[in-house]
mmCIF file of C-alpha atoms in Angstrom:
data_model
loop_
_atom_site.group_PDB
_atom_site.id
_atom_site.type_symbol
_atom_site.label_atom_id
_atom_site.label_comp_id
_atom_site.label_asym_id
_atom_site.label_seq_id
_atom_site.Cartn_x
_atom_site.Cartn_y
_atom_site.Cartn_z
ATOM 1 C CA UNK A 1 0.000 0.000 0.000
ATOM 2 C CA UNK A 2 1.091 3.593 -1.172
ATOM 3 C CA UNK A 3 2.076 5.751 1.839
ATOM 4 C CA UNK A 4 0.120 8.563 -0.488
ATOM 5 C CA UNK A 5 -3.130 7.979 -2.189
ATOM 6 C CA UNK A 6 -5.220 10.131 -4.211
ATOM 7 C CA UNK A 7 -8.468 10.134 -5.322
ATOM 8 C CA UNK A 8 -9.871 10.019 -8.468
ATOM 9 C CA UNK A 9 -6.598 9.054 -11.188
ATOM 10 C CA UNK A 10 -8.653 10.539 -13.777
ATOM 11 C CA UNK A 11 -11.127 13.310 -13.180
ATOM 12 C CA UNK A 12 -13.345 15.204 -16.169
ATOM 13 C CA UNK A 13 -15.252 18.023 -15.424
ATOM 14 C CA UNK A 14 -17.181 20.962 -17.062
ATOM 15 C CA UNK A 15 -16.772 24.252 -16.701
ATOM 16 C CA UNK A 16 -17.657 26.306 -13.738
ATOM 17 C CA UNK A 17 -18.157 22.529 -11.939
ATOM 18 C CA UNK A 18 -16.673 22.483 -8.265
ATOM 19 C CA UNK A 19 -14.179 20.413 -8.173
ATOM 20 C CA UNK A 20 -12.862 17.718 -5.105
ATOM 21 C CA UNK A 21 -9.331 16.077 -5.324
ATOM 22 C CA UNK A 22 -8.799 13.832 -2.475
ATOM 23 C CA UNK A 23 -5.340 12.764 -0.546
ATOM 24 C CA UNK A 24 -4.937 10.248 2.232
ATOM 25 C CA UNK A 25 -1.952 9.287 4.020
ATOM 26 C CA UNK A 26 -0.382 6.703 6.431
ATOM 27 C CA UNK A 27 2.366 8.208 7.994
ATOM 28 C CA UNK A 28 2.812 10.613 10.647
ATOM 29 C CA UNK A 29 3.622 14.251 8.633
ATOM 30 C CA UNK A 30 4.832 17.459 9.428
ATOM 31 C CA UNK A 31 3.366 19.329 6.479
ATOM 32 C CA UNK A 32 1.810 18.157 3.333
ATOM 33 C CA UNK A 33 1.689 19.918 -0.366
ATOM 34 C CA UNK A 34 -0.336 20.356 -2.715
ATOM 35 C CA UNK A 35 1.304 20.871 -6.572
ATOM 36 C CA UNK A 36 0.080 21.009 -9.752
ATOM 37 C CA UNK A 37 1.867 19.467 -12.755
ATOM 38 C CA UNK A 38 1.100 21.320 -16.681
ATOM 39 C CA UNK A 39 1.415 19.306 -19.816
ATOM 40 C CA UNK A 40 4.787 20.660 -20.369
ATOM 41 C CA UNK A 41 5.781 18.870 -16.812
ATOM 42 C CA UNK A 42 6.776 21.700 -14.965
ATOM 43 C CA UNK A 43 5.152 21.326 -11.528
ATOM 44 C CA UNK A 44 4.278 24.303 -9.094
ATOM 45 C CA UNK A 45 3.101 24.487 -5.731
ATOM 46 C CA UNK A 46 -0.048 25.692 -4.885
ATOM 47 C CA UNK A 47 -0.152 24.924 -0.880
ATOM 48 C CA UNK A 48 1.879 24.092 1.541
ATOM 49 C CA UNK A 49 -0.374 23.222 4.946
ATOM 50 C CA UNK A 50 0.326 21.295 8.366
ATOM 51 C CA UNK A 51 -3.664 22.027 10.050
ATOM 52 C CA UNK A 52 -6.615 23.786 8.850
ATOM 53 C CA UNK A 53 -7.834 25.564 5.061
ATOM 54 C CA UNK A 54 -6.101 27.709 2.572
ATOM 55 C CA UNK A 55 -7.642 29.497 0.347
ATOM 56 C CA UNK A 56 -6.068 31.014 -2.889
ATOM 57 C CA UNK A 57 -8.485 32.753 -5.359
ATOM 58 C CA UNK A 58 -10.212 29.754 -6.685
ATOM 59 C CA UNK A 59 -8.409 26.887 -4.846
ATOM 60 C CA UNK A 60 -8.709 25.577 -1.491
ATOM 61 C CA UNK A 61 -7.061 23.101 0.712
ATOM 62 C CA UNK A 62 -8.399 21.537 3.291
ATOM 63 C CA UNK A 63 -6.143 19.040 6.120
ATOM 64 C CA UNK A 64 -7.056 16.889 8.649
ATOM 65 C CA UNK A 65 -4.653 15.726 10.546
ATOM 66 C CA UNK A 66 -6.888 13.099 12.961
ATOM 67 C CA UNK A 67 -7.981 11.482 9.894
ATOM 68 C CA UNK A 68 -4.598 11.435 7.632
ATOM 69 C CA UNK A 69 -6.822 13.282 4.787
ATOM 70 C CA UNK A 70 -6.441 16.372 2.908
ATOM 71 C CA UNK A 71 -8.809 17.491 0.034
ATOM 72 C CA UNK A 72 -8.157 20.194 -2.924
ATOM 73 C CA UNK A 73 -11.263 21.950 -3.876
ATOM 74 C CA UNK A 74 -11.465 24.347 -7.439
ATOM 75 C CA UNK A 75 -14.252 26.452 -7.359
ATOM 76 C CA UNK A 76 -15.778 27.312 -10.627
ATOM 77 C CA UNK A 77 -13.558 25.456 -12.581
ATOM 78 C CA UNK A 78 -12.011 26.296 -16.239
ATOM 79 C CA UNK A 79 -10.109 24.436 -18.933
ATOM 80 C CA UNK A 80 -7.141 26.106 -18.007
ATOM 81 C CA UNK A 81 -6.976 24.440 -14.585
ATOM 82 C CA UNK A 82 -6.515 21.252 -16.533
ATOM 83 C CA UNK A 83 -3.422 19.360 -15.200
ATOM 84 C CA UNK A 84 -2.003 16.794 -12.936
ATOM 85 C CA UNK A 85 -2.704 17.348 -9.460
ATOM 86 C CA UNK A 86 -0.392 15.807 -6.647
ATOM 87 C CA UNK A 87 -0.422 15.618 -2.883
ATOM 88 C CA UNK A 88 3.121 14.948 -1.748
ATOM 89 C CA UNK A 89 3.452 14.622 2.337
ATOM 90 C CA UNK A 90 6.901 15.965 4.096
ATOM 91 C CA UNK A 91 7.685 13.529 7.092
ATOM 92 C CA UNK A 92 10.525 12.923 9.409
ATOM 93 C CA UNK A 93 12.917 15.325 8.945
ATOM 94 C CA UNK A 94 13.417 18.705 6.546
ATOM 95 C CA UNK A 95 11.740 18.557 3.078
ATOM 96 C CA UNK A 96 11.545 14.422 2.257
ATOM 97 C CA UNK A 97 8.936 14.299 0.540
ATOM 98 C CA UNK A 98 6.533 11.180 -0.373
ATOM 99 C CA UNK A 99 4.682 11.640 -3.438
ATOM 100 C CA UNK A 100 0.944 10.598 -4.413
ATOM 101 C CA UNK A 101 1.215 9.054 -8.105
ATOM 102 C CA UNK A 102 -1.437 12.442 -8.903
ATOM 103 C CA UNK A 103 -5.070 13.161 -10.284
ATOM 104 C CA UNK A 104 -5.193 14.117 -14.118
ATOM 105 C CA UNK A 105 -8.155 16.641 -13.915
ATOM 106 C CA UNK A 106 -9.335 17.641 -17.448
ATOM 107 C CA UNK A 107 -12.293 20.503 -17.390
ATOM 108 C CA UNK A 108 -14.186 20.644 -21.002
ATOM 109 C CA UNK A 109 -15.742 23.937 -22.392
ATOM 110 C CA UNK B 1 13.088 36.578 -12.238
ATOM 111 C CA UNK B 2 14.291 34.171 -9.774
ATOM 112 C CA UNK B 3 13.624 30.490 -10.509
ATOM 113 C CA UNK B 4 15.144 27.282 -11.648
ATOM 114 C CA UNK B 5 16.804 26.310 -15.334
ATOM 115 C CA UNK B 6 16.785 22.863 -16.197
ATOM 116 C CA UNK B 7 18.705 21.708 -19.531
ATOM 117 C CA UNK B 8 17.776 20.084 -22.100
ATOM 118 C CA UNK B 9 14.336 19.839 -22.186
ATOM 119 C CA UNK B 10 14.798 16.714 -24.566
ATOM 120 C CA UNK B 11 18.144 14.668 -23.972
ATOM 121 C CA UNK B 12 18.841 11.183 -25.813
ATOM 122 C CA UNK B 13 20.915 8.804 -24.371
ATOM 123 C CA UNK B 14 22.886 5.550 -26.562
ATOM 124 C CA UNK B 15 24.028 2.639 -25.018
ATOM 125 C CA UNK B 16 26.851 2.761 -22.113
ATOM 126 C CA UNK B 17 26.399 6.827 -22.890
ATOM 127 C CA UNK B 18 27.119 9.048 -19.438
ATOM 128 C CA UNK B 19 24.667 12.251 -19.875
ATOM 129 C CA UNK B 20 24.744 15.007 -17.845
ATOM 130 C CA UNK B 21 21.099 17.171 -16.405
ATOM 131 C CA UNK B 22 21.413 20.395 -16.027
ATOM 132 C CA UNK B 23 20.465 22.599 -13.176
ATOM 133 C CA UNK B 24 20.733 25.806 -12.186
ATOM 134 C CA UNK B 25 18.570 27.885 -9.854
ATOM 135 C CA UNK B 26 18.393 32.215 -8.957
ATOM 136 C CA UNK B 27 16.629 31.673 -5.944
ATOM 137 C CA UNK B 28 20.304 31.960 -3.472
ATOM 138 C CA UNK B 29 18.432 28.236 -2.237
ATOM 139 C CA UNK B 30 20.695 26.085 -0.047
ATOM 140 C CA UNK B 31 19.112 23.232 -0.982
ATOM 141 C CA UNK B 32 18.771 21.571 -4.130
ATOM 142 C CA UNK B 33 16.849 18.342 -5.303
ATOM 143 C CA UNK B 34 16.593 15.804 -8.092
ATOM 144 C CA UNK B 35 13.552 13.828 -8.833
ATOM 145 C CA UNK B 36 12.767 10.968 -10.811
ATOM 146 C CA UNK B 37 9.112 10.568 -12.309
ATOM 147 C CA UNK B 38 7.668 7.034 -14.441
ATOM 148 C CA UNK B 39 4.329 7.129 -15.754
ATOM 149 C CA UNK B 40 1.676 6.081 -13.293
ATOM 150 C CA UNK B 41 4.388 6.627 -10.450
ATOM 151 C CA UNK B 42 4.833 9.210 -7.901
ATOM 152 C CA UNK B 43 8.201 11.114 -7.830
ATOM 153 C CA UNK B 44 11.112 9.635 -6.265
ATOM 154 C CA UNK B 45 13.984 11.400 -4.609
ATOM 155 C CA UNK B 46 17.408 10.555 -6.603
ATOM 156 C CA UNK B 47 19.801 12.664 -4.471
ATOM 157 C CA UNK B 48 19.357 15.642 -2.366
ATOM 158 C CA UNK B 49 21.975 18.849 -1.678
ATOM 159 C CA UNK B 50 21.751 21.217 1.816
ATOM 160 C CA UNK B 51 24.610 22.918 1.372
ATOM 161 C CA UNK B 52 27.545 23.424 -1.228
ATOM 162 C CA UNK B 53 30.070 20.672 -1.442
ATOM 163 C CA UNK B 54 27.909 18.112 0.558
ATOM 164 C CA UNK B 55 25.061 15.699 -1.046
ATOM 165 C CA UNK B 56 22.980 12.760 0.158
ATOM 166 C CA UNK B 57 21.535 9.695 -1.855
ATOM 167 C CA UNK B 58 17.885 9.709 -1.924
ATOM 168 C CA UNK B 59 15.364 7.209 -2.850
ATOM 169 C CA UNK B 60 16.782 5.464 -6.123
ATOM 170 C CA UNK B 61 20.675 6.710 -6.534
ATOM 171 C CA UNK B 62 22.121 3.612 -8.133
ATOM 172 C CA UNK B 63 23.497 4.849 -11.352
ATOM 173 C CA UNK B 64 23.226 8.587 -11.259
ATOM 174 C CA UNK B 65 25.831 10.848 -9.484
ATOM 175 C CA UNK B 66 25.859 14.501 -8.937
ATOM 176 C CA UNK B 67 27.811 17.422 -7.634
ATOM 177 C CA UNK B 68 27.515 21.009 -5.667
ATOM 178 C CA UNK B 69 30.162 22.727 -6.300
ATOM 179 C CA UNK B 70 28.455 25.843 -6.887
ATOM 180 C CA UNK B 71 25.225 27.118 -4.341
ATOM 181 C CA UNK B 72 23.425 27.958 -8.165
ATOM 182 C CA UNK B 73 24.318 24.632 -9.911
ATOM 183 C CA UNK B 74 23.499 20.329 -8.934
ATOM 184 C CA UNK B 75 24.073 19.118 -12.154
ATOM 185 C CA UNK B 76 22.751 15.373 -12.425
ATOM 186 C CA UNK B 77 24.847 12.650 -14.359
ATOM 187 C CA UNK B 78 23.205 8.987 -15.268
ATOM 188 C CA UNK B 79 25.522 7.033 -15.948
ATOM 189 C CA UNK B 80 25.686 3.663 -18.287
ATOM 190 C CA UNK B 81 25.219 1.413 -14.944
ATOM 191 C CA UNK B 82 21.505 3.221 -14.848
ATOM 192 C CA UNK B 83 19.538 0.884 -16.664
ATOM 193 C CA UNK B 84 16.260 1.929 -16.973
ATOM 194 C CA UNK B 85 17.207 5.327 -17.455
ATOM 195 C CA UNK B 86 14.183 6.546 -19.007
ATOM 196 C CA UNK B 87 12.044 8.835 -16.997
ATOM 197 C CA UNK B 88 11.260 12.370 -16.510
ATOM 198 C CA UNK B 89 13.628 14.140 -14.247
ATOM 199 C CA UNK B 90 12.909 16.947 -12.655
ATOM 200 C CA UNK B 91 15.039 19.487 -10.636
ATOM 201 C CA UNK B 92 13.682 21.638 -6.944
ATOM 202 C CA UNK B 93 15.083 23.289 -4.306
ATOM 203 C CA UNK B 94 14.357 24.841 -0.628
ATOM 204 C CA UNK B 95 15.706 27.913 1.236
ATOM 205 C CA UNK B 96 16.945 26.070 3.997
ATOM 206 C CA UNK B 97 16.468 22.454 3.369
ATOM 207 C CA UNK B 98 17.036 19.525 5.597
ATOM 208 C CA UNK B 99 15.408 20.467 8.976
ATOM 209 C CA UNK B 100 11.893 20.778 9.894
ATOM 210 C CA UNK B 101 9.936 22.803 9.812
ATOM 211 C CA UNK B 102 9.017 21.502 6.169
ATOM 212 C CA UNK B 103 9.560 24.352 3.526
ATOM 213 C CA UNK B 104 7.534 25.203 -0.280
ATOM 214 C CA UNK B 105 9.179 23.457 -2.807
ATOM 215 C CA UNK B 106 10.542 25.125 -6.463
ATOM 216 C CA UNK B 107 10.545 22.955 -9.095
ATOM 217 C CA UNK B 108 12.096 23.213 -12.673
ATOM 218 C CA UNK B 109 10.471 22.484 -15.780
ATOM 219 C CA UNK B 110 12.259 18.893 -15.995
ATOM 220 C CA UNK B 111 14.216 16.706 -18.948
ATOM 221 C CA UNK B 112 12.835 14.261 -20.682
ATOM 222 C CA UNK B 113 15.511 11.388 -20.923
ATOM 223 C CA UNK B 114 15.167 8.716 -23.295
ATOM 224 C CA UNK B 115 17.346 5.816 -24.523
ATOM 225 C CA UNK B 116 18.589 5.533 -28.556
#
């Protein structure tokens, strides 16, 4: 069993749909990360979060630490937030991170 | 505007072929990261850098080598005892690296490696 799963592999949506990513973990963590990965394969991160809810304009994260379980929402979603999405988990020491194997999210017109 | 270079974007290797990643990062970052990624896998940690002249092994370092010389520059090498070298590699660093608390990533736009 993955250390990180995510929830759905595949996700397609239409636009202005609100969007749910899921991420559950088995190991004790000090933070865990949200990133999102374009076609090209660049990735970015979009949260970084140990307790609580981030927001950031239409994204928001969600962590709860009791349950090992963090969700990614998108709020009236567009094709442009098309991409992989993928919850990586920091734990032990510094910035080791474990990776989930990410949620392809494709939003049609 | 500060960020990370990786070169190529497309590198090709032939058989018992060293090839060298390159990358290079604006960010004045003391640590540095390299990343392996297979389709339907999640990344894996190759080697890791916290500070110039010093590097770790990570997840999966049979086969590749790097170097810090420089604080800018942890250029990756596979090398012809890497078998399945194949993959999509991609480069990150940290300000600090190393100790908690955990710290945002930066991540380049990665090299495609294939084999001739």
């Amino acid at each position: 069993k993955n250390e990180v799963e995510q929830s759905p592999q595949n996700l397609t949506a239409q636009e202005g749909e609100f969007i749910t990513i899921n991420c559950s973990y088995s190991v004790g963590i000090s933070a865990l990360h949200w990133l999102q990965q374009h076609p090209g394969g660049g990735i970015v991160s979009l949260f970084m979060l140990s307790s609580g809810k981030k927001k950031h304009g239409r994204l928001i994260a969600t962590i709860n630490i009791q349950e090992k379980h963090s969700s990614l929402h998108i709020t009236a979603s567009h094709p442009r937030d098309s991409a992989v999405y993928i919850c990586a988990v920091s734990s032990g020491g510094g910035n080791k991170l474990t990776f989930g194997t990410g949620t392809q999210l494709k939003v049609e017109l | 505007d500060g960020g990370i270079t990786q070169s190529p974007k497309y590198l090709f290797r032939k058989e018992g072929q060293n090839v060298t990643l390159s990358c290079e990062q604006n960010l004045n970052h003391d640590a540095m990261y390299w990343y392996r990624q297979d389709p339907g896998q999640g990344l894996r940690l190759i080697y890791y850098s916290q500070i110039v002249n010093d590097f770790q092994k990570g997840d999966i370092a049979e086969g590749y080598s790097v170097s810090r010389e420089k604080k800018e520059s942890f250029p990756l090498t596979v090398t012809s005892a890497q078998k399945n070298p194949t993959a999509f590699y991609l480069c990150a660093s940290s300000q600090r690296g190393g100790k908690p608390p955990a710290e945002k990533l930066f991540f380049g736009s990665g090299t495609q490696l294939s084999v001739l």
